[in-house]
CSV table of C-alpha atoms and ligand atoms in Angstrom, one decimal:
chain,number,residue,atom,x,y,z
A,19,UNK,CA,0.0,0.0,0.0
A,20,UNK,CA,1.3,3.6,-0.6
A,21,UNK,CA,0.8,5.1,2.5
A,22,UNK,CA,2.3,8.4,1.6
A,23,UNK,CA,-0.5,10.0,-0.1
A,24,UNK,CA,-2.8,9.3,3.0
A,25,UNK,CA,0.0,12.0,4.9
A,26,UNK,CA,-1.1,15.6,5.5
A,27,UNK,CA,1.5,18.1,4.4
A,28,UNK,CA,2.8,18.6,8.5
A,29,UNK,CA,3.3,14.8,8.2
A,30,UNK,CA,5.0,14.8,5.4
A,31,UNK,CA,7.2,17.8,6.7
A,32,UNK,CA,8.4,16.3,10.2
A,33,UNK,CA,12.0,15.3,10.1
A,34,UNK,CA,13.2,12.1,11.8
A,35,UNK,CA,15.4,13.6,14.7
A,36,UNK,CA,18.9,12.6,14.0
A,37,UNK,CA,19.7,12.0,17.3
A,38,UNK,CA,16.7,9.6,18.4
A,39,UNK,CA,17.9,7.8,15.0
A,40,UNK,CA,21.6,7.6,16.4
A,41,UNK,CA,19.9,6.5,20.0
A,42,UNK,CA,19.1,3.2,18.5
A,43,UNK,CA,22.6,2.1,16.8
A,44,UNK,CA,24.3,3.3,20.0
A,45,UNK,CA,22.7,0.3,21.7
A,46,UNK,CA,25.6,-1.9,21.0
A,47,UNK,CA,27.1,-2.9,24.7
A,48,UNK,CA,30.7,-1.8,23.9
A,49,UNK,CA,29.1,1.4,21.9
A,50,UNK,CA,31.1,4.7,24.2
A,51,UNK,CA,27.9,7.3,23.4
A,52,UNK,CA,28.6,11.1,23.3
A,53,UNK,CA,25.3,11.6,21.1
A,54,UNK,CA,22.5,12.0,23.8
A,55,UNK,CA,22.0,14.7,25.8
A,56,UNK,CA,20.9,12.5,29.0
A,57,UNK,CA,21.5,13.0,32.5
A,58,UNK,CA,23.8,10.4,34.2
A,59,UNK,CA,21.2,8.1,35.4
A,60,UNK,CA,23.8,6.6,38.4
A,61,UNK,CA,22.9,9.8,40.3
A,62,UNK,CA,19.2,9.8,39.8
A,63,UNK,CA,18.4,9.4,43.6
A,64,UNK,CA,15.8,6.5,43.3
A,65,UNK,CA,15.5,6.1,47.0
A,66,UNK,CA,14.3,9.9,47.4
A,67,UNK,CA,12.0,9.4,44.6
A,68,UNK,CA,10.3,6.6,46.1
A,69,UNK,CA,9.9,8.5,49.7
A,70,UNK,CA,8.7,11.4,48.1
A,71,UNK,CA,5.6,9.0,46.0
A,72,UNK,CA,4.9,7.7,49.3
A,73,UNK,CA,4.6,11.0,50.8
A,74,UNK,CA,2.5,11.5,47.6
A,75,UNK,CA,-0.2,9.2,48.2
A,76,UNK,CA,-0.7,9.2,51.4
A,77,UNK,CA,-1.0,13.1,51.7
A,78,UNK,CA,-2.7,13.8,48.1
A,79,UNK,CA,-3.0,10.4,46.2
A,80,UNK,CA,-6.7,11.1,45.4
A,81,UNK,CA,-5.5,14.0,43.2
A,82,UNK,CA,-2.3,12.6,42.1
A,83,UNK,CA,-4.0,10.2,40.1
A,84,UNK,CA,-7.0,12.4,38.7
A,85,UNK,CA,-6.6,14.7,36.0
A,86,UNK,CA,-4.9,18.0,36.3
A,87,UNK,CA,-6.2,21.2,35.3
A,88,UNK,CA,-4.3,22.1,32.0
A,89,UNK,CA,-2.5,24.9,33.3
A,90,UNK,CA,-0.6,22.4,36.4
A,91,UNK,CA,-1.0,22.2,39.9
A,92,UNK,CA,-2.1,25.8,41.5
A,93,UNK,CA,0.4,24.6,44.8
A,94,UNK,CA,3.2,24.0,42.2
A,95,UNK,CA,2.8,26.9,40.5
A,96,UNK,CA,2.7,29.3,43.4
A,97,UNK,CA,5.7,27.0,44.6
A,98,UNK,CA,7.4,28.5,41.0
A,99,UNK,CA,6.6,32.2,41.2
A,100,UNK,CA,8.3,32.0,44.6
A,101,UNK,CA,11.2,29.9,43.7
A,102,UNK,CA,11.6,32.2,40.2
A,103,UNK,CA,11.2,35.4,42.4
A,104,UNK,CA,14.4,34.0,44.1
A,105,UNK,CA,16.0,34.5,40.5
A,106,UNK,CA,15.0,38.1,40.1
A,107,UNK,CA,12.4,36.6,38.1
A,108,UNK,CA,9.0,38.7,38.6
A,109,UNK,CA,5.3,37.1,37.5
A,110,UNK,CA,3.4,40.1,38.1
A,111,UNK,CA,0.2,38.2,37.7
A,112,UNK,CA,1.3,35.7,40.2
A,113,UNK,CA,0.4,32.2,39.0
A,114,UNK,CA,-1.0,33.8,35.7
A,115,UNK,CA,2.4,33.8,34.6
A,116,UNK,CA,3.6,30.2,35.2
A,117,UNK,CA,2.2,27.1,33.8
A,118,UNK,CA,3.1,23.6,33.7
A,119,UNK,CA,4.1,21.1,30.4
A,120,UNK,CA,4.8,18.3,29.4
A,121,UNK,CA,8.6,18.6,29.1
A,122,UNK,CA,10.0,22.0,27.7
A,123,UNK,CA,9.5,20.3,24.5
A,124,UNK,CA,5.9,20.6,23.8
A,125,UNK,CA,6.9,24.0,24.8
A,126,UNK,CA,8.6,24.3,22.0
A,127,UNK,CA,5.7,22.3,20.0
A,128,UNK,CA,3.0,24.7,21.1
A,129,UNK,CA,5.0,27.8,21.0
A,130,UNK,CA,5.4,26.9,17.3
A,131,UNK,CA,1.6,26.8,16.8
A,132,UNK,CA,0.7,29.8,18.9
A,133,UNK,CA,3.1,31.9,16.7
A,134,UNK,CA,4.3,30.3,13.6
A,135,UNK,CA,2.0,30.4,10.4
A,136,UNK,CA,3.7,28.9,6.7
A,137,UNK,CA,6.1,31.5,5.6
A,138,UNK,CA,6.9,33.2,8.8
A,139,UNK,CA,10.0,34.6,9.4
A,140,UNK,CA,12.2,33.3,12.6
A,141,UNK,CA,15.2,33.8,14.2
A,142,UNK,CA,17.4,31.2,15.3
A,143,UNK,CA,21.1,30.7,16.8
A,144,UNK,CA,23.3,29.0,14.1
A,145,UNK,CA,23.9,26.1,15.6
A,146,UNK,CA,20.5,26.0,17.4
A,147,UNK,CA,18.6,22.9,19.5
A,148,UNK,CA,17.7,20.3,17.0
A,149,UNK,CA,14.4,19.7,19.0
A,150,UNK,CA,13.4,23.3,18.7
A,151,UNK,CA,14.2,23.1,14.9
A,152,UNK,CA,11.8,20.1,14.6
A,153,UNK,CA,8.9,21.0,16.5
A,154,UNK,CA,9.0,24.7,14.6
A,155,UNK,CA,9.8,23.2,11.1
A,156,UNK,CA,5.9,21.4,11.6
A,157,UNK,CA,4.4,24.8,10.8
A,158,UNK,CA,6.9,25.7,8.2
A,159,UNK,CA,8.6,29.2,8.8
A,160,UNK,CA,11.1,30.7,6.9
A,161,UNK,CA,14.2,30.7,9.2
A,162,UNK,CA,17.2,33.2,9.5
A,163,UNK,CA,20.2,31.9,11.5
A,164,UNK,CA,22.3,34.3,13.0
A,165,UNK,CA,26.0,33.1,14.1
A,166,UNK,CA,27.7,32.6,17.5
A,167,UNK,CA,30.6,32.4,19.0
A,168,UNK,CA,32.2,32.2,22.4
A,169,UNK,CA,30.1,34.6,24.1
A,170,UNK,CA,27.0,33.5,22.0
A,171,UNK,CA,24.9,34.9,19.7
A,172,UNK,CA,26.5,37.7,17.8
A,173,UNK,CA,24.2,40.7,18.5
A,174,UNK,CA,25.8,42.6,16.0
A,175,UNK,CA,25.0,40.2,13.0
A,176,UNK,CA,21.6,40.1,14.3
A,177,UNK,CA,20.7,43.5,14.2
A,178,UNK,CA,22.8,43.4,10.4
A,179,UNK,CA,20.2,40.6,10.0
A,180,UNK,CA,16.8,42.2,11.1
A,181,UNK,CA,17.8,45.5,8.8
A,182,UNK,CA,18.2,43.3,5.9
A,183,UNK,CA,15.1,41.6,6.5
A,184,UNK,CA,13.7,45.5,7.2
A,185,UNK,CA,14.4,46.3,3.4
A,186,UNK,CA,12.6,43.0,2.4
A,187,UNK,CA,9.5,43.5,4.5
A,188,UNK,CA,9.9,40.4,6.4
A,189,UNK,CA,9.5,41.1,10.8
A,190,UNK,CA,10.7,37.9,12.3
A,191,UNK,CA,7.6,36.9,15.1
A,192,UNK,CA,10.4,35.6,17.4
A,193,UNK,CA,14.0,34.7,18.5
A,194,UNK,CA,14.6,31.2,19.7
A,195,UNK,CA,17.6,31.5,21.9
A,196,UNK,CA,19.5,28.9,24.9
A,197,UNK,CA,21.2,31.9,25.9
A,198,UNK,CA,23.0,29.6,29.0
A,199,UNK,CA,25.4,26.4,28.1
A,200,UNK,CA,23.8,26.6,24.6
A,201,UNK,CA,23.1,23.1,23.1
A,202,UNK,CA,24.4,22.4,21.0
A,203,UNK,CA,27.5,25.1,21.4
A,204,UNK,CA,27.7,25.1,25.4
A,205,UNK,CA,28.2,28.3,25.3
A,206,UNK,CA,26.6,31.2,27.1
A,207,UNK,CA,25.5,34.8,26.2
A,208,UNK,CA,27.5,37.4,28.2
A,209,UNK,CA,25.6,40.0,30.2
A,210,UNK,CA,26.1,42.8,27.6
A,211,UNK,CA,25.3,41.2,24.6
A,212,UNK,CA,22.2,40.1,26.9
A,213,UNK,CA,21.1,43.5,27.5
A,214,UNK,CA,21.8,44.8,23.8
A,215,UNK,CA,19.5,41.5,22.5
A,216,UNK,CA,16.6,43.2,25.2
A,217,UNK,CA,17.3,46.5,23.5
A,218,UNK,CA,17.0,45.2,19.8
A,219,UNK,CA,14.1,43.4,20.5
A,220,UNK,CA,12.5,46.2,22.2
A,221,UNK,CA,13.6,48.7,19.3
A,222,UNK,CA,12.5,46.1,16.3
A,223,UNK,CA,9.9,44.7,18.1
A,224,UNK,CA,10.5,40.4,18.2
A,225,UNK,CA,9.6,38.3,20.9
A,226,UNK,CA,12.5,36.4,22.8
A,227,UNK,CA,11.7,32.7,23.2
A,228,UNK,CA,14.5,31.6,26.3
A,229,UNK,CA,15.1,28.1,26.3
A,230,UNK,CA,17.2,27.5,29.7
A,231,UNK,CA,17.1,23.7,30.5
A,232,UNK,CA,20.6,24.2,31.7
A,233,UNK,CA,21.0,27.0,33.5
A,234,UNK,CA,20.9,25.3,36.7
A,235,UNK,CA,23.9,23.0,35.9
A,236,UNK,CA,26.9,25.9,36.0
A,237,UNK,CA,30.2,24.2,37.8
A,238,UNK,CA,32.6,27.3,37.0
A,239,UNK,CA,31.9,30.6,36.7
A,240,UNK,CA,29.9,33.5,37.5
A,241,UNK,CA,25.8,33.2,37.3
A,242,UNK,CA,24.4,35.2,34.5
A,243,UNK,CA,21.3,36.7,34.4
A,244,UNK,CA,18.1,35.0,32.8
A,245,UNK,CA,16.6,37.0,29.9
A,246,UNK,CA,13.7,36.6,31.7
A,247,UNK,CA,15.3,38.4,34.9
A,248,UNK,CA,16.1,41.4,32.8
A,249,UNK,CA,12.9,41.7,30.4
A,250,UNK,CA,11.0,45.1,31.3
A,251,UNK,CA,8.3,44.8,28.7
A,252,UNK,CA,6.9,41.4,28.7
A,253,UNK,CA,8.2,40.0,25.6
A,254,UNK,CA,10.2,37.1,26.7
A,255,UNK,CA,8.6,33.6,27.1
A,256,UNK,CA,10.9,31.6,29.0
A,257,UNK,CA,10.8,27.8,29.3
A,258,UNK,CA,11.9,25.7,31.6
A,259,UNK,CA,12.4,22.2,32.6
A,260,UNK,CA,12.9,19.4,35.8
A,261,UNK,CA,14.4,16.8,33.2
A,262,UNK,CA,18.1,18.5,33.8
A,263,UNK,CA,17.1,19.2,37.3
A,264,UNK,CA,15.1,16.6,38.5
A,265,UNK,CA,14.7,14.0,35.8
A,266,UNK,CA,13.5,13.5,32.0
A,267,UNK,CA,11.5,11.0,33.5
A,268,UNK,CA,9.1,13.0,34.9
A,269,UNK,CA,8.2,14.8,31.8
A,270,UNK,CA,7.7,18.3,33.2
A,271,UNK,CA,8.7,21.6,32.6
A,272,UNK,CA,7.2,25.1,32.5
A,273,UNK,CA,6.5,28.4,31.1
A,274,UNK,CA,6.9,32.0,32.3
A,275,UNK,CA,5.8,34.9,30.1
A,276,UNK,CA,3.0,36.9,29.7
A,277,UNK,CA,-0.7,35.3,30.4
A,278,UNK,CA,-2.3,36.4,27.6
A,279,UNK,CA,0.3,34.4,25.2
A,280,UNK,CA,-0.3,31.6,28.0
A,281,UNK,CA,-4.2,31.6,28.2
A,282,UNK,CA,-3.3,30.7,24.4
A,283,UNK,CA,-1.1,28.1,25.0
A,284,UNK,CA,-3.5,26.4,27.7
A,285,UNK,CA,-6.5,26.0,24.6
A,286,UNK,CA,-3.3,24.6,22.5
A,287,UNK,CA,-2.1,22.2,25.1
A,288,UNK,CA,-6.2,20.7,25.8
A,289,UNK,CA,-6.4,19.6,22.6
A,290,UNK,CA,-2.4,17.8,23.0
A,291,UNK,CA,-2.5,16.3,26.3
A,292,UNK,CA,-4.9,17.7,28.8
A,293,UNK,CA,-3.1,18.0,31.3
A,294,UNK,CA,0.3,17.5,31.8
A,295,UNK,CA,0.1,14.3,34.7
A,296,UNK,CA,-0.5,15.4,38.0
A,297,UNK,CA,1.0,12.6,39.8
A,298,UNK,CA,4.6,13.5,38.5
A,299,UNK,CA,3.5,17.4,39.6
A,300,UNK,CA,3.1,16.3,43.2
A,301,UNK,CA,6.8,14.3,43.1
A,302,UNK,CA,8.3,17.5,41.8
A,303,UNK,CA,6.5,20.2,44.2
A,304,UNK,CA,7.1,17.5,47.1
A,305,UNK,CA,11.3,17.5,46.1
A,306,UNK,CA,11.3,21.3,45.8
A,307,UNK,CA,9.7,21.8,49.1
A,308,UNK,CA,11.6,18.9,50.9
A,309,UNK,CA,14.9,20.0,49.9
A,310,UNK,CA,15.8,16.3,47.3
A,311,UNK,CA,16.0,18.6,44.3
A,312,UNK,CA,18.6,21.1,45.6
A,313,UNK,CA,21.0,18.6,46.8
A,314,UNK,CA,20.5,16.3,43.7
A,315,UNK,CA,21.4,19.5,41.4
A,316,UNK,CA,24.7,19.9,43.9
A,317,UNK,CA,25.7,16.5,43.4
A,318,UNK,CA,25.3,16.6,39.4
A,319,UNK,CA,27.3,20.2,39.2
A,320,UNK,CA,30.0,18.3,41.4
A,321,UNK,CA,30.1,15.5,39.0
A,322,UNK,CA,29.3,17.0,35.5
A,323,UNK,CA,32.3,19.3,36.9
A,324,UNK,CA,34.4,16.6,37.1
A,325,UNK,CA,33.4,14.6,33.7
A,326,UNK,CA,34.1,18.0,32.1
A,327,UNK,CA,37.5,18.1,33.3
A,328,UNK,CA,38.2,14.7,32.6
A,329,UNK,CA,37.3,15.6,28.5
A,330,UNK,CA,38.9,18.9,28.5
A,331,UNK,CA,41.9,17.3,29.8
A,332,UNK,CA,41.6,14.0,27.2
A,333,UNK,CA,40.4,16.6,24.5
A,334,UNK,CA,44.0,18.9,25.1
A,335,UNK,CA,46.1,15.5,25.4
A,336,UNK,CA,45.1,14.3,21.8
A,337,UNK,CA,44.7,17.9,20.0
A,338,UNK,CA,48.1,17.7,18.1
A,339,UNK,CA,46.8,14.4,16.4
A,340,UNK,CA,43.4,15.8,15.4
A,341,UNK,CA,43.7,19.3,15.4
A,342,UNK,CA,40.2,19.8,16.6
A,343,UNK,CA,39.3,23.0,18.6
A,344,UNK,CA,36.6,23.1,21.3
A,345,UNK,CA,34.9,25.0,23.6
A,346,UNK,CA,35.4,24.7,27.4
A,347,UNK,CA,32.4,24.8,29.0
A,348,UNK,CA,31.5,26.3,32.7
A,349,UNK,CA,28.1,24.1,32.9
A,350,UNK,CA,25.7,22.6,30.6
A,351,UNK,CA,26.1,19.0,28.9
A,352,UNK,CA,28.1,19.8,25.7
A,353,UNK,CA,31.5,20.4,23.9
A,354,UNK,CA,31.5,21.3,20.6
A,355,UNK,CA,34.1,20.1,18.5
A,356,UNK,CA,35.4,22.4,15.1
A,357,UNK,CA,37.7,19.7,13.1
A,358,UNK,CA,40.0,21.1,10.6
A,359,UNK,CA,38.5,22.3,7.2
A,360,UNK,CA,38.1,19.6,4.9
A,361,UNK,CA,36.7,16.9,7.0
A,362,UNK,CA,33.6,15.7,7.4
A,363,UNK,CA,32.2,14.9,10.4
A,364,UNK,CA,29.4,13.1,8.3
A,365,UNK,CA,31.3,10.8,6.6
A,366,UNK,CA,33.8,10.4,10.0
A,367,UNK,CA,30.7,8.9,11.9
A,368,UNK,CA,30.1,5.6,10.3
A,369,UNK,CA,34.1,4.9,11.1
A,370,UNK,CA,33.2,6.4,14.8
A,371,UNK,CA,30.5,3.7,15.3
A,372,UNK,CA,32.5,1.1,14.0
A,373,UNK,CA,35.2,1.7,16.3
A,374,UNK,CA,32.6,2.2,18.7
A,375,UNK,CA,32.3,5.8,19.9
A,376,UNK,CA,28.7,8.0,18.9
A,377,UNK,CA,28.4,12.0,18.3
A,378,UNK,CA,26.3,13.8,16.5
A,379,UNK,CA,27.6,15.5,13.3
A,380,UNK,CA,26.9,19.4,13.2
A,381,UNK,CA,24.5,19.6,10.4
A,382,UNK,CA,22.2,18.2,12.2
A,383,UNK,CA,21.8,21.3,14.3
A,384,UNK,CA,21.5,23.8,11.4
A,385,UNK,CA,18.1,24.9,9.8
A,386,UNK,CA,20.1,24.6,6.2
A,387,UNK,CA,21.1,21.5,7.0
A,388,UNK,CA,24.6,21.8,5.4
A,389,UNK,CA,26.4,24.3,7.8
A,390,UNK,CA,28.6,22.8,10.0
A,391,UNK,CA,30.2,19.8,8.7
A,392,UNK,CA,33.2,19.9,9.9
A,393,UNK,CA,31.7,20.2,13.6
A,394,UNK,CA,30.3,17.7,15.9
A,395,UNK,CA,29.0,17.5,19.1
A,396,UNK,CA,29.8,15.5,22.5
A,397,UNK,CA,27.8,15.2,25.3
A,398,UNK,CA,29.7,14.6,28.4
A,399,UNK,CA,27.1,14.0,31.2
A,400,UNK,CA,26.3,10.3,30.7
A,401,UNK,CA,29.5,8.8,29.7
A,402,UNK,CA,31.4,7.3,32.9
A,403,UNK,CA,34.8,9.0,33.6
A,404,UNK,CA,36.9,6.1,32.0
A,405,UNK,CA,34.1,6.4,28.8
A,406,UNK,CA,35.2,9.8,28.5
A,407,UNK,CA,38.8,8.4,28.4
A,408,UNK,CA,38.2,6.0,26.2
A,409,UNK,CA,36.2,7.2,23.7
A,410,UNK,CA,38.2,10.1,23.2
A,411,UNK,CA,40.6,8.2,22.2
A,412,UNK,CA,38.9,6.5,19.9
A,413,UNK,CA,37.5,9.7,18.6
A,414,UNK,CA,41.1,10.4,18.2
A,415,UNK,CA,42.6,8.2,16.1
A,416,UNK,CA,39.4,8.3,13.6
A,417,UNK,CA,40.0,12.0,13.0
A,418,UNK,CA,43.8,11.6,13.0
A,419,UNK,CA,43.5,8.8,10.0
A,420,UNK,CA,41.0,10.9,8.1
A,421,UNK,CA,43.5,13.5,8.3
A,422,UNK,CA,46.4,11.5,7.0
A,423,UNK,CA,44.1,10.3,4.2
A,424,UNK,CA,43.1,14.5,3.5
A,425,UNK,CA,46.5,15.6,3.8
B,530,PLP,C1,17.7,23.3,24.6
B,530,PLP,C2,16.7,22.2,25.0
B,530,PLP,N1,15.4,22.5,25.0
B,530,PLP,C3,14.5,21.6,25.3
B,530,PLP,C4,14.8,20.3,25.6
B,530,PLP,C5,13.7,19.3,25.9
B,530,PLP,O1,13.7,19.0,27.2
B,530,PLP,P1,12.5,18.3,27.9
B,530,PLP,O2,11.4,18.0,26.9
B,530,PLP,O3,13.0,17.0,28.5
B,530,PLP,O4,12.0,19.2,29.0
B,530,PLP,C6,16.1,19.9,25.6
B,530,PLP,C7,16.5,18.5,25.8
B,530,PLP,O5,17.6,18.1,25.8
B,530,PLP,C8,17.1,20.9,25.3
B,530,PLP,O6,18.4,20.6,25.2
């Protein structure tokens, strides 16, 4: 049967995510996997978990296991505006502001039907989340990519970017940004190129989409400033997440931004889900209040710390062979690996996997799809310490023979 012509034209659209693709060959026992972007699952305290579900349904299980309203738990969201106050976060509308999701990425999903129609112009970092890119590409926008470098998005280029697009008659709706420990990049946007992005968008008039699953995770470094924080008129929506802080697991994240754009998203989200579950809301408002989450986030800084030393250090030790330059980052998940011109970090995977280490090649994070290709991107939160090690090496001697064979 030809099943294609049954598709509609979003199904046809939607992109197979590289990554969930690589998930599966990486499966392989001996396979060393820098491609995900998990949390190390050894530190996922299962024994505070399980204390905190009894505590669950003995004090509220009647609730936890009926259907939420689609905004999320009133307790957890005045828990939030508290907790984001604490940030120099203000909801001015109190619980208005916040609501809950399922994961920040049907954040991203909705957010790309509350704003996006066919032909839209929107702004992206350059390399930018591949998730993001896939749940926006389903309402098919025009997308304009604006470069980074080490202290993020070039502001410069951007406001370059939004003249050009001036002269064309083309006003981008928004600007999807991960302005901390950027993933893919793990980079983070200094404090003045934050405030002149808060400027532009003021003077040109965008919206600011802040995706900061990882702003939590810093083990070096000064804090920055959320966007969020330092928004005076109400156009950034920020999402945020428990699956870096808490767990993926758990499937929960939430939105701050203004509750007119949220009232939206709540008649968007009905008709996906609901509700997002209730049962995992109680878990997370029980391990905010109790204290669990804090000290797990202290014990993942300490050992993402560690992990990132341990590939900075086995990165530095094998640079002469491969020539590769990186970024060191002060928190997040990633590294992202520039080879030398001339090879392909395409064409280097399939020797990778043999020889039994994963990445993901840097295409895969750009909305042209061809940008990038002699980047890649490792992931150094899951691997064990002796992984890192390994698979470095590994990693090593691939590039090093493709370089003999290019030189
Ligand atoms: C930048 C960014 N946004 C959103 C997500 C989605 O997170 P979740 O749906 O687990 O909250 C991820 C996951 O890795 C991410 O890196």
């Amino acid at each position: 049967m030809n099943t294609e012509r049954w598709l509609s034209d979003t199904a046809k659209a939607a992109q197979a995510s590289d990554i969930r693709e690589l998930l599966k060959l990486t499966a392989r026992p001996d396979m060393i996997s820098f491609a995900g972007g998990l949390p190390d699952p050894a530190l996922f305290p299962v024994e505070e978990y399980r204390e905190a579900m009894g505590q669950v349904m003995a004090a509220h299980g009647q609730q936890a296991l009926q259907y939420s309203t689609t905004e999320g738990l009133t307790e957890l969201r005045e828990a939030l505006v508290q907790h984001l106050a604490g940030e120099g976060i203000e909801c001015p509308d109190g619980i208005e502001n916040v609501i809950l999701t399922t994961g920040s990425q049907q954040a991203l999903e909705l957010t790309g039907k509350l704003f996006i129609a066919p032909g839209d112009t929107i702004l992206v970092e350059a390399p930018s989340y591949l998730g993001a890119i896939q749940a926006f590409s389903l309402r098919q926008p025009r997308y304009e990519a604006v470069e980074m470098d080490g202290q993020g998005l070039k502001v410069d280029l951007l406001e370059a970017k939004l003249a050009e697009l001036k002269k064309e008659g083309r006003a981008p709706k928004f600007l999807y940004t991960v302005p901390t420990f950027q993933n893919p990049a793990g980079v983070c946007l200094s404090l003045e190129r934050r405030k002149a992005l808060l400027e532009l968008a003021d003077r040109e008039d965008f919206l600011i989409i802040e995706d900061d699953p990882y702003g939590r995770l810093r083990f070096r470094g000064e804090p920055l400033p959320s966007l969020k924080s330092l928004d005076t008129s109400g156009r950034v929506i920020c999402l945020r997440t428990f699956s870096k802080t808490l767990a993926p697991g758990l499937r929960t994240g939430y939105m701050v931004g203004n509750p007119e754009f949220l009232r939206r998203i709540v008649i968007l989200k009905q008709s996906a889900d609901l509700c997002s579950p209730a049962l995992t809301q109680y878990i997370i408002l029980e391990m905010l209040q109790n204290g669990a989450m804090e000290k797990y986030i202290r014990q993942v800084i300490a050992v993402y710390g560690q992990k990132e030393a341990v590939m900075v250090a086995a990165l530095k030790a094998h640079q002469a062979e491969t020539g590769a330059t990186f970024n060191e980052p002060e928190g997040g998940m990633f590294f992202w690996l520039q080879l030398p011109e001339g090879l392909d970090a395409e064409s280097l995977l399939f020797k990778a996997l043999e020889a039994g280490v994963a990445y993901v090649k840097g295409p895969a994070f750009y909305t042209d799809a061809t940008s990038g290709r002699n980047c890649l991107r490792l992931n150094f939160s899951q691997p064990s310490v002796s992984q890192i090690e390994r698979g470095v090496e590994r990693l090593a001697s691939i590039i090093q023979e493709a370089r003999q064979v290019t030189v």
